[in-house]
Backbone as a ProteinNet text record, in pm:
[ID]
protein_1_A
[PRIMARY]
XXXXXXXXXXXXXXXXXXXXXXXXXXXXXXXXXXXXXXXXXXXXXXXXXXXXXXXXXXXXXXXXXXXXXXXXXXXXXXXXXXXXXXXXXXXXXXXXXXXXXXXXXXXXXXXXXXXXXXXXXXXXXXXXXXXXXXXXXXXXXXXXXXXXXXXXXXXXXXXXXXXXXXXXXXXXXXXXXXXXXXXXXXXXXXXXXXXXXXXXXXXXXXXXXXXXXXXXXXXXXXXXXXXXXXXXXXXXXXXXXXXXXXXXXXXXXXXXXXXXXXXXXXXXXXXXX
[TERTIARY]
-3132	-3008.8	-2945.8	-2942.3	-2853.1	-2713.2	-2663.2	-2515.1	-2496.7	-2355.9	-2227.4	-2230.2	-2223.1	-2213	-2102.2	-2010.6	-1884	-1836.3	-1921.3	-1909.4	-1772.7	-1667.1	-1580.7	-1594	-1551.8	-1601	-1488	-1549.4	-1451.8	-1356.9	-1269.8	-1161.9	-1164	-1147.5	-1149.8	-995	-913.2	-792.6	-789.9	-641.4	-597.9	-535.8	-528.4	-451.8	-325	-259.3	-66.8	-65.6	30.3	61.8	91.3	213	171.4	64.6	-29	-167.4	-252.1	-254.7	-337.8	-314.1	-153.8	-117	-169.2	-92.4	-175.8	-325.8	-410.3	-516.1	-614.6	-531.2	-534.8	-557.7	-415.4	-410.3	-451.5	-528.6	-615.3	-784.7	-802.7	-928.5	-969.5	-803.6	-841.6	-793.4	-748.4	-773.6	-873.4	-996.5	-1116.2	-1193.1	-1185.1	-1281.1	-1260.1	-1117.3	-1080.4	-1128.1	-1115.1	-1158.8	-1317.4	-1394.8	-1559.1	-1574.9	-1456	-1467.9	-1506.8	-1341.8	-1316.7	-1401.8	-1515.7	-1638.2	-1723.3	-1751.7	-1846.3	-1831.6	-1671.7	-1644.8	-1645	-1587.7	-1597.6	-1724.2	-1827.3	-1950.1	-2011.8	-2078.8	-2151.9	-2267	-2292.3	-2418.1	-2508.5	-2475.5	-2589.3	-2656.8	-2563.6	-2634.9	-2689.4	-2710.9	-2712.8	-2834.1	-2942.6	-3090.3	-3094.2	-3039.8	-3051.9	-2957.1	-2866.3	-2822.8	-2827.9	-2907.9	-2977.4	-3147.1	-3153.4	-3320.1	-3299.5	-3146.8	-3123.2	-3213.1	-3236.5	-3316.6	-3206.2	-3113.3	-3021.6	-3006.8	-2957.1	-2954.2	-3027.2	-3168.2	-3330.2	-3331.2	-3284.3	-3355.8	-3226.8	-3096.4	-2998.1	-3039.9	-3080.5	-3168.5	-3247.2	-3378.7	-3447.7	-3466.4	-3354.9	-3282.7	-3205.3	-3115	-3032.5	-3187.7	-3234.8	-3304.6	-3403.5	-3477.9	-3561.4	-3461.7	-3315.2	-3291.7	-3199.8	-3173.9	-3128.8	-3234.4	-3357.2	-3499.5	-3493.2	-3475.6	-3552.3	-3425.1	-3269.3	-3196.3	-3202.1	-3226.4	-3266.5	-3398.3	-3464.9	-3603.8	-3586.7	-3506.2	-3437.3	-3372.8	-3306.3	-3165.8	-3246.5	-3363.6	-3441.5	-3517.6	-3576.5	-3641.3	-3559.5	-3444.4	-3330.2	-3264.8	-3232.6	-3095.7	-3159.1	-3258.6	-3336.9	-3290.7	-3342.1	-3378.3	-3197.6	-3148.8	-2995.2	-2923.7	-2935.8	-2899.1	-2973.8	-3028.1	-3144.4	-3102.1	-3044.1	-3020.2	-2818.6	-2774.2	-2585	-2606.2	-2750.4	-2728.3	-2752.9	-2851.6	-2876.1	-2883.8	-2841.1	-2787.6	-2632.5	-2654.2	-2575.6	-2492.6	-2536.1	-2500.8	-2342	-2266.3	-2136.9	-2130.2	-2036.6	-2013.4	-2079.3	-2154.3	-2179.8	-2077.1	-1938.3	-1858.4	-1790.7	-1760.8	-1770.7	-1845.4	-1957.6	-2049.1	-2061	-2073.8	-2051.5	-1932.4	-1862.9	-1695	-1739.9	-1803.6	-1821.5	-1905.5	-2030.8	-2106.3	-2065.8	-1942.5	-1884.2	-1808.2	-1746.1	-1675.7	-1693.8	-1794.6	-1843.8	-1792.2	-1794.1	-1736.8	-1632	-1528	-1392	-1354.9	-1441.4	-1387.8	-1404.9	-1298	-1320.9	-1402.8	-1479.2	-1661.1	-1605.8	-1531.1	-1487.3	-1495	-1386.4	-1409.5	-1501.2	-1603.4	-1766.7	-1834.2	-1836.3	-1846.4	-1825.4	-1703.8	-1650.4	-1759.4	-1716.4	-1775.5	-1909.5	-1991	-2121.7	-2129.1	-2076.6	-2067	-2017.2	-1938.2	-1890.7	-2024.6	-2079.7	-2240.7	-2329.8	-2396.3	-2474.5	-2441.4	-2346.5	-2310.2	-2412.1	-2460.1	-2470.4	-2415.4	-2282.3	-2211.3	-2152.3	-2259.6	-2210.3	-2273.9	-2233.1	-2255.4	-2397.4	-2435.7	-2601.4	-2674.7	-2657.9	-2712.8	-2742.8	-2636.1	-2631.3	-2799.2	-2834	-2959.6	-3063.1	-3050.6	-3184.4	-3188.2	-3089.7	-3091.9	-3155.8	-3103.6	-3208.3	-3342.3	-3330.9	-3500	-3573.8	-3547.9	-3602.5	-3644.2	-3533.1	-3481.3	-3432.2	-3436.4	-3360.4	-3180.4	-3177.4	-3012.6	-2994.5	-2913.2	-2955.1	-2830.3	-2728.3	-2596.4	-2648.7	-2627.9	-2643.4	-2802.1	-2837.9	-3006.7	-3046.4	-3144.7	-3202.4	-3147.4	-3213.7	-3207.7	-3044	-3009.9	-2874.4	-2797.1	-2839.9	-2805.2	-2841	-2963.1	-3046.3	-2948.8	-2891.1	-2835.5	-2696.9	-2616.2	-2502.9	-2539.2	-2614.5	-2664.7	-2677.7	-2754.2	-2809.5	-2664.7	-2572.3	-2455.2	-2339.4	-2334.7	-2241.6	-2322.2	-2462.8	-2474.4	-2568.1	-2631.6	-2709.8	-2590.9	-2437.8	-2364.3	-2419.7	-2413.2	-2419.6	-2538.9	-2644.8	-2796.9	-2780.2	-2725.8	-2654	-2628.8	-2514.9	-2407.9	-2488.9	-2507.6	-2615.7	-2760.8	-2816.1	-2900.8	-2866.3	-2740.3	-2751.4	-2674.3	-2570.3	-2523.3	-2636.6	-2764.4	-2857.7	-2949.1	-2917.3	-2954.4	-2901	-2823.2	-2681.6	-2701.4	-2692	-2722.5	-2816	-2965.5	-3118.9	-3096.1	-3031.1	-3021.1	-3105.8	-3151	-3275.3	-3418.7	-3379.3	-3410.7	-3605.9	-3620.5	-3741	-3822.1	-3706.1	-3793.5	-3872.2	-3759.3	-3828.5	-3916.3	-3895	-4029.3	-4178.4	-4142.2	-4260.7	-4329.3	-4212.2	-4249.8	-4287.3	-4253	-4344.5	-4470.9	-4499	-4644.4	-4735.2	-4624	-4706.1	-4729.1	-4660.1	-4599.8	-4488.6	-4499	-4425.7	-4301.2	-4216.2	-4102.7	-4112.1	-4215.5	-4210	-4298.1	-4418.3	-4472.6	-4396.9	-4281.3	-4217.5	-4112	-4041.9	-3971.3	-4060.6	-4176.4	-4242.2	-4279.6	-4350.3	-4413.8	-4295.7	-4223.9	-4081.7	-3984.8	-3877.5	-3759.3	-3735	-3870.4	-3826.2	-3851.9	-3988	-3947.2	-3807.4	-3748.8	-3652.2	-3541.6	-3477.8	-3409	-3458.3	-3568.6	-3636.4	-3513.7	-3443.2	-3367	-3238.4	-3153.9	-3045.8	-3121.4	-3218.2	-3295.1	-3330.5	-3385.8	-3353.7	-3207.4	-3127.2	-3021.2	-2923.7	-2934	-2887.2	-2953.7	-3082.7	-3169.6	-3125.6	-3108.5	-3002.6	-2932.9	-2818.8	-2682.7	-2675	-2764.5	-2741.4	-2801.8	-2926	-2958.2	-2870.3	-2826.1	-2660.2	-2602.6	-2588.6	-2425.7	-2470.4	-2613	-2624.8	-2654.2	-2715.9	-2720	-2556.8	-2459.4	-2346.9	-2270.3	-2304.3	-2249.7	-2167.8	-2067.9	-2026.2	-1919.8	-1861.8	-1719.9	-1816.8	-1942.8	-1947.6	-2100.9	-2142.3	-2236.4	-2196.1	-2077.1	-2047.2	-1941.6	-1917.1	-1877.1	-1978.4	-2069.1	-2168.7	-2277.2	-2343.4	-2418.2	-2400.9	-2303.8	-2256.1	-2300.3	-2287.3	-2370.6	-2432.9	-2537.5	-2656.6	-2742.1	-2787.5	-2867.5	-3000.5	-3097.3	-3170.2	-3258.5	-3149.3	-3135.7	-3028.2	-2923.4	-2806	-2706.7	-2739.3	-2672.8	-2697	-2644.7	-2680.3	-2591.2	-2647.3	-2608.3	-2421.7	-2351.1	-2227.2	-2134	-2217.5	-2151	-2189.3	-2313.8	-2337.4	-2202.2	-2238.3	-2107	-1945.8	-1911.7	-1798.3	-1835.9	-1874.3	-1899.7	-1903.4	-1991.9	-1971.2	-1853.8	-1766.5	-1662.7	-1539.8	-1556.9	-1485.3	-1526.8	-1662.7	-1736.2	-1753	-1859.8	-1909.7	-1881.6	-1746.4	-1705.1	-1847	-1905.4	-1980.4	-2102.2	-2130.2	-2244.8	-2195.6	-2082.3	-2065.7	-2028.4	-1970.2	-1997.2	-2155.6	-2242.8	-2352.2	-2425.2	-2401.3	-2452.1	-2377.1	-2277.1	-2150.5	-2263.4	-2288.4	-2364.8	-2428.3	-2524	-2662.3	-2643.2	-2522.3	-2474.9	-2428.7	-2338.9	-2329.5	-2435.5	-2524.3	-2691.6	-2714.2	-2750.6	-2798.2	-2738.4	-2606.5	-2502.7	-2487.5	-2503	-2529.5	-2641.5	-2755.2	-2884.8	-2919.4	-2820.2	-2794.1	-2735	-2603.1	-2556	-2619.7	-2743.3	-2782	-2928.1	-2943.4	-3094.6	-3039.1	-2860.9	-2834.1	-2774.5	-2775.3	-2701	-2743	-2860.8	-2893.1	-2799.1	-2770	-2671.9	-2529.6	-2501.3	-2336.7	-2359.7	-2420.8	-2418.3	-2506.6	-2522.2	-2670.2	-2674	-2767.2	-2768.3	-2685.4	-2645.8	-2560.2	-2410.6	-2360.1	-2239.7	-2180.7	-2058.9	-2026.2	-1898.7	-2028	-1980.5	-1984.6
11834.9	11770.9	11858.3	11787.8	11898	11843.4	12002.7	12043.9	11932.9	11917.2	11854.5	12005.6	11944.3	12058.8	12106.2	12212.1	12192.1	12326.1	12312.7	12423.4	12390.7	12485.6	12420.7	12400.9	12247.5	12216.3	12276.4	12297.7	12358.4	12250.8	12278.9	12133.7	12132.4	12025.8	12007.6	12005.3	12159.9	12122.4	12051.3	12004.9	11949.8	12038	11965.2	12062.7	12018.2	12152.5	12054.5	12015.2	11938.5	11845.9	11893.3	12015.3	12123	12123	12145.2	12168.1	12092.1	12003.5	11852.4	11762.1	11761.8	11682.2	11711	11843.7	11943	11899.3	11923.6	11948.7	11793.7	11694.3	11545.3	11529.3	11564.3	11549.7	11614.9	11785.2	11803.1	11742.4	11704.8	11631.2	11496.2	11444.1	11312.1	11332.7	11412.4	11490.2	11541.9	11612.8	11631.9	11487.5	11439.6	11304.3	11180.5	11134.1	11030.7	11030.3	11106.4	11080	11072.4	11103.7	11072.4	10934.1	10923.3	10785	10645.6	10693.7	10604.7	10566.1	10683	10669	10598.2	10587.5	10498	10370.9	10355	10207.6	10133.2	10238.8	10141.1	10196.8	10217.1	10254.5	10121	10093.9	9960.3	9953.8	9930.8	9933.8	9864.7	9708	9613.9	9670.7	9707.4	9716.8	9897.4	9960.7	10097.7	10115.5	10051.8	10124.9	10040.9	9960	9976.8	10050	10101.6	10243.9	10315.7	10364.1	10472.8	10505.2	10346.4	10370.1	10377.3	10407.6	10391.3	10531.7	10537.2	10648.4	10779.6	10785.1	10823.9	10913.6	10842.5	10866.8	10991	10944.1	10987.8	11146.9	11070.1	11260.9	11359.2	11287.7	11411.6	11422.3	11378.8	11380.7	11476.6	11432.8	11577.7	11639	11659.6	11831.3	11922.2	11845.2	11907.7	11930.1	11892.7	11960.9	12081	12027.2	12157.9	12301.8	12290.4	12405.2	12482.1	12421.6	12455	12513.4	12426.2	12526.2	12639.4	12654.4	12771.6	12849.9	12858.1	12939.7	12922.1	12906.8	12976.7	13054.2	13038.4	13123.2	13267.3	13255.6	13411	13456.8	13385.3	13448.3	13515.7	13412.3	13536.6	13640.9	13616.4	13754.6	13855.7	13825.5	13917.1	13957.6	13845.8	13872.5	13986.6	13914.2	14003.8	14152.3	14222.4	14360.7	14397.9	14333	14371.6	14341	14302.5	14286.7	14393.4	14395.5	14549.2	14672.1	14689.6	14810.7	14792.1	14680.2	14698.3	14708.1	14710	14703.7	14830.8	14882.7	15036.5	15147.2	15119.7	15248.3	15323.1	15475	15485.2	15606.3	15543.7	15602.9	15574	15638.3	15613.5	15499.9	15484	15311.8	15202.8	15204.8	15109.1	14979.4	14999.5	14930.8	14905.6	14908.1	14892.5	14756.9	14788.2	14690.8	14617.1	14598.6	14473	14380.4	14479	14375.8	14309.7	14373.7	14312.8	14186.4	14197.2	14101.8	13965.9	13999.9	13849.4	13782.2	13864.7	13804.1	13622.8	13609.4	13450.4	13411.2	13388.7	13344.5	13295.8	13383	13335.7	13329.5	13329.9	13332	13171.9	13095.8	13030.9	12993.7	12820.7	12814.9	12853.9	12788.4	12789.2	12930.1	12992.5	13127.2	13176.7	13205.2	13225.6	13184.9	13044.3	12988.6	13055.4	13064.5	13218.2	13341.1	13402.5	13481.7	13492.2	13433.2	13410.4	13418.7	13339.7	13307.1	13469.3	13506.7	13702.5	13745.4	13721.6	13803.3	13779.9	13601.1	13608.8	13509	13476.4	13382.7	13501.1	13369.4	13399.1	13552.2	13547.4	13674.6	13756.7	13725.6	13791.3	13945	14009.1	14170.1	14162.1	14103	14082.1	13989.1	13866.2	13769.3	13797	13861.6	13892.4	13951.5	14075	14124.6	14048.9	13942.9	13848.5	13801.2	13761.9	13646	13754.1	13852.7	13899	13989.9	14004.4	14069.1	13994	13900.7	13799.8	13666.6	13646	13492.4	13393.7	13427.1	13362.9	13355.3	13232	13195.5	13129.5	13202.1	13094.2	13001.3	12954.5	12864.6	12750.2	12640.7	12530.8	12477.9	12505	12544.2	12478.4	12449.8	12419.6	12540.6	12666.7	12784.9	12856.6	12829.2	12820	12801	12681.4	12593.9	12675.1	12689	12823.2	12914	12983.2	13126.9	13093.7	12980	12961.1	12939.5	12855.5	12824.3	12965.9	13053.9	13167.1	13256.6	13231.9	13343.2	13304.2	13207.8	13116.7	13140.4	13078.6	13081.7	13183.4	13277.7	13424.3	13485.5	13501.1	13548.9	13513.5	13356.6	13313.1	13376.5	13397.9	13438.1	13609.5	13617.7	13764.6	13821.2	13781.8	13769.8	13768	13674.5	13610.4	13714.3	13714.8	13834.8	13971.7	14025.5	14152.2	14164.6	14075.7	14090.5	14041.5	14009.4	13998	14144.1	14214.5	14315.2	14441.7	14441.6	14510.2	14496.3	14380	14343.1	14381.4	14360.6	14403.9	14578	14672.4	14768.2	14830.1	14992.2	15047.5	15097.3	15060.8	15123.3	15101.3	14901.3	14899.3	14993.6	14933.7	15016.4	15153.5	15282.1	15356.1	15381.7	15301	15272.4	15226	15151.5	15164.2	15283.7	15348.9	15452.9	15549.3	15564.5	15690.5	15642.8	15514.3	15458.5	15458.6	15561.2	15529.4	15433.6	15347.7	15217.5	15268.4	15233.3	15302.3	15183.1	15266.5	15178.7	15024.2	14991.5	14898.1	14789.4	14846.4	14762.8	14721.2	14841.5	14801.4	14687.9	14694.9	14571.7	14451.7	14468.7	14320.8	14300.5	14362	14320.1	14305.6	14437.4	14400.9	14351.6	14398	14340.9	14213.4	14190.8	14032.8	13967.6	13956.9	13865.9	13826	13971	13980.3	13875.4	13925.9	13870.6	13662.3	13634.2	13523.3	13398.8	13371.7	13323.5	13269.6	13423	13438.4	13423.9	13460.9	13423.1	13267.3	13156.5	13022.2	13010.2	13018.3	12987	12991.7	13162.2	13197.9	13113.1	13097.9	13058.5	12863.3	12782.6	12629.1	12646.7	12737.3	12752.2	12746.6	12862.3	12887.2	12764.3	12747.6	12582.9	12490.8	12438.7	12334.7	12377.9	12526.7	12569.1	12524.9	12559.2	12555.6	12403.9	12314	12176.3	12109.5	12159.2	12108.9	12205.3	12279.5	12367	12267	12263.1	12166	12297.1	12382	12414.8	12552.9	12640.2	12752.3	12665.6	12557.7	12502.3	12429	12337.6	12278	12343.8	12501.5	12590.5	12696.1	12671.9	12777.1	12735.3	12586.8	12559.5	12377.3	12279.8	12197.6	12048.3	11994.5	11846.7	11754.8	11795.1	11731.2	11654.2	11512.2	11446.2	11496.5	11492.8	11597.3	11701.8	11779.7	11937	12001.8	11958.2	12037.7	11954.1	11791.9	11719.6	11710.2	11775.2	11766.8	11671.4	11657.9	11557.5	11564.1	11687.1	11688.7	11624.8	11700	11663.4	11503.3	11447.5	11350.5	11227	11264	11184.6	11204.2	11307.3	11357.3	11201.9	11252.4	11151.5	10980.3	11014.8	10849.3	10748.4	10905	10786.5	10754.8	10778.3	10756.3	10585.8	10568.7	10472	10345.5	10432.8	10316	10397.8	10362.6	10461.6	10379.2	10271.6	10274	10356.7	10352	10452.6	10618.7	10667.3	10794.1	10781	10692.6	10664.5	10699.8	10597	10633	10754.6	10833.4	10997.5	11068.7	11040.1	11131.7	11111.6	10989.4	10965.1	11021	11041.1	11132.6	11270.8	11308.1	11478.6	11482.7	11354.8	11416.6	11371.4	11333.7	11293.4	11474.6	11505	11605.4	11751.4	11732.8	11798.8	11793.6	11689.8	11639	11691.6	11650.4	11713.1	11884	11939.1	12086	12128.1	12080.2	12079.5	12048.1	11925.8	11930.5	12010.6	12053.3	12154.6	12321.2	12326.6	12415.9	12433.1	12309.7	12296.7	12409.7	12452.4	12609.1	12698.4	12693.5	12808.3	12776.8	12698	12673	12614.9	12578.4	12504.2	12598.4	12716.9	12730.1	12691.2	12737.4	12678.3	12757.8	12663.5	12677.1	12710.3	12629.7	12639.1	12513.7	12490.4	12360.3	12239.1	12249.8	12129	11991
-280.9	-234.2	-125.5	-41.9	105.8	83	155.6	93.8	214.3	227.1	399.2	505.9	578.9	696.9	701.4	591.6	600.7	759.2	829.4	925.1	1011.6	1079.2	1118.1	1286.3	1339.5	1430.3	1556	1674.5	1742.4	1811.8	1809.2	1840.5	1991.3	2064.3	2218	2239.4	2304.8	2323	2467.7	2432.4	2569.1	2656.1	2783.4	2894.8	2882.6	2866.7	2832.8	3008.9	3011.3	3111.3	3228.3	3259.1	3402.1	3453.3	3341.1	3415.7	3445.4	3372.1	3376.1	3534.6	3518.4	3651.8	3750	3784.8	3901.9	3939.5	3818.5	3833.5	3856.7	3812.7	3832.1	3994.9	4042.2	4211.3	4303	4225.9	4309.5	4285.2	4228.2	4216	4304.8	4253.8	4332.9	4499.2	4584.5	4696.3	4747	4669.9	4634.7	4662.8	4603.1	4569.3	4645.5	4668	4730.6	4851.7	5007.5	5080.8	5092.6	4987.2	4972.5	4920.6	4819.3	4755	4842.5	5013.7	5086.4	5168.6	5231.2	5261.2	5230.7	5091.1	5021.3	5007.5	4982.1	5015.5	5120.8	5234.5	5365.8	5446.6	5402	5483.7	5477.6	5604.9	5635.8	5571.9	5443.4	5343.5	5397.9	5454.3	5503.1	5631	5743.4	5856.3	5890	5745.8	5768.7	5770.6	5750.1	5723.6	5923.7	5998.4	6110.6	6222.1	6148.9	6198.5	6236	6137.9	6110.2	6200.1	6193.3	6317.4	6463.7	6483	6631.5	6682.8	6800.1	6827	6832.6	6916.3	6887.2	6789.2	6643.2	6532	6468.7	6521.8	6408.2	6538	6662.5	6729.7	6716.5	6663.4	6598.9	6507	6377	6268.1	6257.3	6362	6350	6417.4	6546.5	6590.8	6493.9	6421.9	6325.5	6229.4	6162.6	6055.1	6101.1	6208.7	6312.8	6327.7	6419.4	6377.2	6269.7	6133.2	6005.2	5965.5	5961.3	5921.5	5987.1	6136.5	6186.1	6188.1	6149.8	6154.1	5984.6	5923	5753	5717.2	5790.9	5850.8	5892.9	5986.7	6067	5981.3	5909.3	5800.2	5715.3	5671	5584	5648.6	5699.6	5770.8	5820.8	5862.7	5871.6	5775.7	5715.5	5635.9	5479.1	5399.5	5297.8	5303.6	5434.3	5461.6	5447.4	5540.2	5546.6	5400.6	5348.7	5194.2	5109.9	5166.2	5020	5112.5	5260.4	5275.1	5252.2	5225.5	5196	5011.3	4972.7	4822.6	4774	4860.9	4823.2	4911.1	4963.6	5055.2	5042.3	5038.3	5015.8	5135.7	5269.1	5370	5392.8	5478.3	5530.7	5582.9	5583.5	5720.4	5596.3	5518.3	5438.7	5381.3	5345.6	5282.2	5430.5	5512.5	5659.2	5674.4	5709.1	5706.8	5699.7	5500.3	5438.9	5492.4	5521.4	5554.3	5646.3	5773.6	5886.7	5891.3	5813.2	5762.1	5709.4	5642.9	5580.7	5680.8	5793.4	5893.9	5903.9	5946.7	5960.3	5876.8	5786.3	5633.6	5628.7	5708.7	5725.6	5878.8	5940.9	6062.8	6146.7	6201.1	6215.5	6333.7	6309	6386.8	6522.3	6563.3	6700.8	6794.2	6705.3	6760.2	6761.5	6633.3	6667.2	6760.5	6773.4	6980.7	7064.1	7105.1	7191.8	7185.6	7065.3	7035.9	7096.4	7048.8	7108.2	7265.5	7306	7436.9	7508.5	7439.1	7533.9	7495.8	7372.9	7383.7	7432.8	7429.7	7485.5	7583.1	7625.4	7781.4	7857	7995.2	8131.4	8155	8126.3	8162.8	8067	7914.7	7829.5	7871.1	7679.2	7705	7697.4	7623.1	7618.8	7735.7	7701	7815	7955.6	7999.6	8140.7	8151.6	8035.9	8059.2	8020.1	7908.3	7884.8	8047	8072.2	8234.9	8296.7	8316.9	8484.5	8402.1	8299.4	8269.7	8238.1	8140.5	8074.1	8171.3	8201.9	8276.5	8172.6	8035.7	7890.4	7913.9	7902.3	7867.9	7791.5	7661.5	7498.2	7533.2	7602.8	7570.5	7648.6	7599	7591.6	7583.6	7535.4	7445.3	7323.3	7284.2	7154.2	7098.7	7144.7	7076.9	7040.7	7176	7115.7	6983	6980.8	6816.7	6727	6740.9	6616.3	6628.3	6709.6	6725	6631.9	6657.8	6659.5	6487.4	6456.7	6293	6230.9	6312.3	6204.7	6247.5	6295.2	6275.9	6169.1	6148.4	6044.3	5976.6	5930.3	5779.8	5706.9	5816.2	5749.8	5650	5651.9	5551.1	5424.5	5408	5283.6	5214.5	5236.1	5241.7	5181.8	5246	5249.8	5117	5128.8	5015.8	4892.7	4859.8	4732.9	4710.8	4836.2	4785	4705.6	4816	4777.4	4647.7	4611	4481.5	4356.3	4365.2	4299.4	4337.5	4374.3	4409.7	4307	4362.5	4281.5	4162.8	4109.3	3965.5	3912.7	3962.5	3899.1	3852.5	3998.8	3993	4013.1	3995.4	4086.7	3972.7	3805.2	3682.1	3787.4	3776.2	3804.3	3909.4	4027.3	4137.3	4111.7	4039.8	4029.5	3883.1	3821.6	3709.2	3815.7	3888.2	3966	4080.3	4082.1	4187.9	4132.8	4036.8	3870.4	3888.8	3922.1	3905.1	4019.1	4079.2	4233.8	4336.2	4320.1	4440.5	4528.8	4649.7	4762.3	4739.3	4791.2	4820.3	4830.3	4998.7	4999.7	4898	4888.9	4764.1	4615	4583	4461.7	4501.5	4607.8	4713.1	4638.7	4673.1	4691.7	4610.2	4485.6	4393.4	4251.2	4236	4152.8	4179.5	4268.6	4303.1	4345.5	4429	4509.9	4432.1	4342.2	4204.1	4078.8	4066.7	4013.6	4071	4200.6	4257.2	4339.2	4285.1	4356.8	4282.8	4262	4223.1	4277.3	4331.3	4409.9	4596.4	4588.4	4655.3	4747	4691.8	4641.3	4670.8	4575.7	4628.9	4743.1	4754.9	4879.9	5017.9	5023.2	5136.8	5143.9	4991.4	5025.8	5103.9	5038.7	5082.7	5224.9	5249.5	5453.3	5528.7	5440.9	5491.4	5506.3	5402.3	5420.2	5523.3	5459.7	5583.4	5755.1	5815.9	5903.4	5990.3	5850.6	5892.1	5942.6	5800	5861.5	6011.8	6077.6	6141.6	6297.4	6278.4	6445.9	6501	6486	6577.6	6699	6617.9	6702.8	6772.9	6718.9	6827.9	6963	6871.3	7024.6	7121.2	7084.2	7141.2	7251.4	7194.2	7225	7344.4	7248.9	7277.1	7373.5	7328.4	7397.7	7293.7	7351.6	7314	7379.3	7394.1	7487.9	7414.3	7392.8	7298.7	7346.3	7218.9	7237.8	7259.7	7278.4	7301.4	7232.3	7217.8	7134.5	7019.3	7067.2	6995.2	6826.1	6716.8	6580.4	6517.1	6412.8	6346.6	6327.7	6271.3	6302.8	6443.1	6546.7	6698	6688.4	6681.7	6702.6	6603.3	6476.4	6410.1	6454.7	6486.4	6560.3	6701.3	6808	6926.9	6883.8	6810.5	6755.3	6726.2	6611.2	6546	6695.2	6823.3	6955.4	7024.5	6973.9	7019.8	6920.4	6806.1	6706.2	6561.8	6515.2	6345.8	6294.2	6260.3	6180.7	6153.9	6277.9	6345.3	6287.3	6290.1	6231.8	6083.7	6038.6	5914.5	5821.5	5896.9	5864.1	5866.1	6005.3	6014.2	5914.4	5856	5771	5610.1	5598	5502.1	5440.6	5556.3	5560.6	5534.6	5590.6	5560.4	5413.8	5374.8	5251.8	5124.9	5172.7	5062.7	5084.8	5177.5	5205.1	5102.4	5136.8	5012	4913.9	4875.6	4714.6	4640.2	4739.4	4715.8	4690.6	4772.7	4746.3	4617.5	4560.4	4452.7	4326.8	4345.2	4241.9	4218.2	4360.5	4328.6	4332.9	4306.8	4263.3	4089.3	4049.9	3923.8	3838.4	3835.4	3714.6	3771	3951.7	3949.2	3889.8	3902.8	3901.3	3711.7	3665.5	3534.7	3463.6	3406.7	3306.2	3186.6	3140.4	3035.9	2924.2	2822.8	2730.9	2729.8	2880.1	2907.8	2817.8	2818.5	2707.1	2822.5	2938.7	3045.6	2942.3
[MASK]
+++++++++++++++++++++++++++++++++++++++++++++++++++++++++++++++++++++++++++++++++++++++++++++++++++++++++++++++++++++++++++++++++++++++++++++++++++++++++++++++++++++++++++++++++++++++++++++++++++++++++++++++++++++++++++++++++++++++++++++++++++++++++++++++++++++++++++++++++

């Protein structure tokens, strides 16, 4: 005979009402203008929208360089995260600060920004132009540049505090074993960290797909060559809102899609969502 489960159950309190309200009207602030989207987006005439040519070569300019500025972020960004995680030179906490800049700095000014570095007559450019004959502003590459300066932070960030976290116990358990630095990098740590990893490398992806204030600062809006899917929906809603309606669409599938191929980060398991 089985006993009753007399175990005691944990009660679901409520939010007293200060907090509830509040937290009511920021949600639906949150949500409503996505809501309004969905309702007034042209459902019938969107799958021919969407095939405008137009459309499909901001489509896949914007995805060409999100790939190739989350590409650089890693090949860059990795090394610069494993030397702000373990190094323990001067200027280090410096650094890091400087590193997050993007983060909060707004796109626009990063435009600028760019442009004093690598304009025609930036501090840099000036020398790609007469050694090289390279001028990244108003460029495909451009876009890449302007993508991988906004969103290599995020990449960043996420690595090296998975860094931080693992700590150095493995590395030098492997270096007792005779693995050099860089082999314990590759064979321990980056597994360890392959996770924050993943995530970090979405994140800058998103960030750089949605990127409009330091591209069309930097780089311009030229269909394409510079026109991405942001600028392009921006231009649109002047002409045809349905038409940017529909590109807005597509950005936020794209977002959604991030959120939920991040849900282990933000949700793990045995949280009591």
């Amino acid at each position: 005979m089985s006993l009753p489960d007399v175990r005691p159950r944990r009660a679901r309190s409520r939010a007293p009402w200060p907090l509830g309200v509040p937290a009511l009207l920021a949600t639906l602030l949150l949500l409503l203008p996505l809501l309004a989207m969905l309702l007034r987006a042209p459902w019938t005439d969107l799958p021919r929208l969407l095939a405008q040519p137009e459309v499909r070569t901001a489509l896949r300019l914007s995805l060409l360089c999100a790939t190739a500025a989350t590409a650089i972020s890693l090949v860059l960004g990795v090394p610069l995260a494993w030397v702000l995680a373990r190094s323990q030179a001067r200027g280090i906490p410096l650094l890091r600060a400087l590193v997050t800049v993007p983060l909060v700095l707004p796109p626009v000014v990063g435009g600028i920004a760019l442009l004093l570095a690598f304009g025609r007559e930036g501090v840099v450019g000036r020398w790609l132009d007469q050694w090289f004959g390279v001028s990244l502003p108003f460029t495909t590459t451009g876009v890449i540049v302007a993508e991988t300066f906004v969103a290599m932070p995020f990449l960043v960030v996420s690595v090296e505090g998975a860094l931080r976290a693992a700590g150095e116990d493995l590395e030098e358990a492997a270096a007792t074993l005779g693995a050099s630095r860089a082999r314990a990098f590759r064979l321990v740590t980056l597994p360890h960290v392959l996770p924050a990893l993943v995530a970090g490398a979405v994140l800058c992806w998103a960030r750089a797909l949605g990127e409009f204030g330091a591209t069309i600062t930097f780089a311009g809006s030229f269909p394409g060559t510079t026109q991405t899917m942001p600028l392009a929906a921006y231009l649109a809603l002047q002409t045809d809102p349905d038409a940017a309606v529909a590109l807005s669409l597509v950005l936020l599938t794209v977002c959604l899609l991030v959120l939920v191929g991040l849900r282990e980060r933000w949700w793990p398991h045995g949280s009591d969502a």
